[in-house]
Amino acid sequence: KGMLPENHPWSVGILGSVGAPSTRDLVREADLLITLGVGFSSHTNVPLDTDIIQVDINPVKLGISPHAHPLWGECRLVIPALQQLCSERETSSVLKKIEAMKTAWNAQRDREADASAVPVRPPFIMKTLSEIIPENAVITVDVGENQWWFGRNFRIQQQRFAMSGYLATMGFGLPGALAAKLAYPDRDVFCITGDGGFSMAMAEFVTAVKYDLPIVVVILNNRQLGMIQVEQMTENYPNFATDLLNPDFAAYAHACGGFGISVDRPENLKQAVLDALNSGVPSIVDIATDARRFPG
């Protein structure tokens, strides 16, 4: 996610558990896959029974699939070499198929983003952020349910984003945003986090104020360790010790010298994010949302 704009005509979105079912179907139907620096964990859903041209700069990762044809090298050098071995073919029918798939997937995500639901639904939050966050912004994503919804429902264009992938380190979002603002001082920086992840590093919001780092922290506040709740449910365990007692995050932002605003109605979300973005100081948008995942 983030390597190609989602509105690019050849982009079918991401694979993995948060991607479109049609994308998984395409990959399963493929005669050949070309993977460029791709991970092969169970979450990525890359089939291991398909022929794969696997390109990676790390030789340790090569040959992970029994059907892989490993190429050790940088993508910027390997891709042009592969292109020379390919011939052109008629593609209009393929583009029409992709367009139909994307239309259906976007319609499903639009249905998930119920603009009337209270508490505010995470798909609606991600759709609204997709419309507001500038294309040259940097986004950091914390670990938790917010990450799941970002992967599924945020429609990324040219933004750069960072997250803690394999390590899945909760609390990454806020310090990651501080680092992004230091590295790209002229860009807008957004941190998308949950209440659990933010609470683990919330003292660093004072650091943002001290060093005048105007970032926008968007908190999906469901008063739960939502992803842990889902994992317990998946394993048929009873829900245990996932509820959170949260402070008033908006009041906390003001106490630190920044800007804070609470949102509990969907119609107030867009203006709240714009107010935070235009405040010129480190800001928190605290959104009351639901811990439950919903069917599309």
GROMACS .gro file of C-alpha atoms in nm, residues 81-207:
model
  127
   81ALA     CA    1   1.614  -0.610  -1.736
   82LEU     CA    2   1.288  -0.804  -1.706
   83GLN     CA    3   1.111  -0.560  -1.935
   84GLN     CA    4   1.354  -0.642  -2.214
   85LEU     CA    5   1.238  -1.006  -2.197
   86CYS     CA    6   0.870  -0.917  -2.233
   87SER     CA    7   0.666  -0.850  -2.544
   88GLU     CA    8   0.367  -0.618  -2.573
   89ARG     CA    9   0.013  -0.752  -2.589
   90GLU     CA   10  -0.341  -0.622  -2.614
   91THR     CA   11  -0.459  -0.511  -2.270
   92SER     CA   12  -0.790  -0.329  -2.311
   93SER     CA   13  -0.995  -0.628  -2.196
   94VAL     CA   14  -0.779  -0.665  -1.886
   95LEU     CA   15  -0.820  -0.297  -1.798
   96LYS     CA   16  -1.198  -0.329  -1.831
   97LYS     CA   17  -1.192  -0.625  -1.592
   98ILE     CA   18  -0.981  -0.432  -1.342
   99GLU     CA   19  -1.208  -0.127  -1.368
  100ALA     CA   20  -1.514  -0.341  -1.293
  101MET     CA   21  -1.340  -0.499  -0.994
  102LYS     CA   22  -1.240  -0.163  -0.852
  103THR     CA   23  -1.589  -0.020  -0.902
  104ALA     CA   24  -1.739  -0.307  -0.702
  105TRP     CA   25  -1.474  -0.281  -0.427
  106ASN     CA   26  -1.517   0.096  -0.393
  107ALA     CA   27  -1.894   0.053  -0.374
  108GLN     CA   28  -1.852  -0.198  -0.092
  109ARG     CA   29  -1.620   0.037   0.099
  110ASP     CA   30  -1.869   0.319   0.048
  111ARG     CA   31  -2.141   0.102   0.203
  112GLU     CA   32  -1.915   0.028   0.499
  113ALA     CA   33  -1.861   0.402   0.550
  114ASP     CA   34  -2.209   0.468   0.687
  115ALA     CA   35  -2.223   0.846   0.729
  116SER     CA   36  -2.515   0.824   0.971
  117ALA     CA   37  -2.380   0.567   1.216
  118VAL     CA   38  -2.305   0.666   1.577
  119PRO     CA   39  -2.050   0.594   1.718
  120VAL     CA   40  -1.856   0.703   1.410
  121ARG     CA   41  -1.759   0.399   1.206
  122PRO     CA   42  -1.390   0.346   1.125
  123PRO     CA   43  -1.457   0.306   0.749
  124PHE     CA   44  -1.620   0.649   0.752
  125ILE     CA   45  -1.319   0.791   0.934
  126MET     CA   46  -1.082   0.649   0.672
  127LYS     CA   47  -1.297   0.769   0.383
  128THR     CA   48  -1.304   1.120   0.530
  129LEU     CA   49  -0.929   1.121   0.589
  130SER     CA   50  -0.877   1.003   0.231
  131GLU     CA   51  -1.057   1.315   0.113
  132ILE     CA   52  -0.869   1.555   0.345
  133ILE     CA   53  -0.508   1.443   0.384
  134PRO     CA   54  -0.297   1.618   0.116
  135GLU     CA   55  -0.134   1.402  -0.147
  136ASN     CA   56   0.217   1.506  -0.043
  137ALA     CA   57   0.158   1.434   0.326
  138VAL     CA   58   0.336   1.175   0.538
  139ILE     CA   59   0.122   0.933   0.736
  140THR     CA   60   0.232   0.714   1.025
  141VAL     CA   61   0.003   0.430   1.126
  142ASP     CA   62   0.003   0.270   1.469
  143VAL     CA   63  -0.050  -0.099   1.538
  144GLY     CA   64  -0.402  -0.215   1.616
  145GLU     CA   65  -0.751  -0.193   1.469
  146ASN     CA   66  -0.665   0.148   1.323
  147GLN     CA   67  -0.403  -0.028   1.109
  148TRP     CA   68  -0.659  -0.282   0.987
  149TRP     CA   69  -0.906  -0.011   0.886
  150PHE     CA   70  -0.633   0.201   0.724
  151GLY     CA   71  -0.525  -0.094   0.511
  152ARG     CA   72  -0.879  -0.172   0.406
  153ASN     CA   73  -1.052   0.164   0.372
  154PHE     CA   74  -0.798   0.445   0.332
  155ARG     CA   75  -0.765   0.530  -0.038
  156ILE     CA   76  -0.403   0.625  -0.070
  157GLN     CA   77  -0.268   0.841  -0.351
  158GLN     CA   78   0.082   0.993  -0.341
  159GLN     CA   79   0.119   1.006   0.037
  160ARG     CA   80   0.415   0.839   0.202
  161PHE     CA   81   0.334   0.624   0.501
  162ALA     CA   82   0.520   0.423   0.761
  163MET     CA   83   0.413   0.158   1.008
  164SER     CA   84   0.562  -0.115   1.224
  165GLY     CA   85   0.506  -0.423   1.013
  166TYR     CA   86   0.648  -0.756   1.123
  167LEU     CA   87   0.739  -0.634   1.473
  168ALA     CA   88   0.389  -0.487   1.519
  169THR     CA   89   0.506  -0.243   1.786
  170MET     CA   90   0.217  -0.064   1.951
  171GLY     CA   91   0.301   0.298   2.024
  172PHE     CA   92   0.493   0.347   1.699
  173GLY     CA   93   0.254   0.604   1.549
  174LEU     CA   94   0.329   0.917   1.754
  175PRO     CA   95   0.712   0.894   1.767
  176GLY     CA   96   0.704   0.794   1.402
  177ALA     CA   97   0.514   1.114   1.324
  178LEU     CA   98   0.770   1.323   1.514
  179ALA     CA   99   1.048   1.166   1.309
  180ALA     CA  100   0.853   1.225   0.988
  181LYS     CA  101   0.802   1.593   1.069
  182LEU     CA  102   1.173   1.634   1.143
  183ALA     CA  103   1.264   1.460   0.817
  184TYR     CA  104   1.001   1.644   0.607
  185PRO     CA  105   0.937   1.976   0.783
  186ASP     CA  106   0.754   2.124   0.485
  187ARG     CA  107   0.500   1.843   0.460
  188ASP     CA  108   0.183   1.786   0.657
  189VAL     CA  109   0.223   1.487   0.889
  190PHE     CA  110  -0.064   1.275   1.018
  191CYS     CA  111  -0.055   1.005   1.281
  192ILE     CA  112  -0.343   0.758   1.263
  193THR     CA  113  -0.359   0.565   1.587
  194GLY     CA  114  -0.584   0.391   1.832
  195ASP     CA  115  -0.639   0.482   2.195
  196GLY     CA  116  -0.429   0.184   2.305
  197GLY     CA  117  -0.131   0.265   2.086
  198PHE     CA  118  -0.144   0.637   2.157
  199SER     CA  119  -0.156   0.582   2.533
  200MET     CA  120   0.171   0.392   2.518
  201ALA     CA  121   0.362   0.696   2.392
  202MET     CA  122   0.132   0.991   2.466
  203ALA     CA  123   0.393   1.172   2.676
  204GLU     CA  124   0.579   1.245   2.351
  205PHE     CA  125   0.301   1.485   2.252
  206VAL     CA  126   0.475   1.728   2.488
  207THR     CA  127   0.789   1.676   2.278
   0.00000   0.00000   0.00000
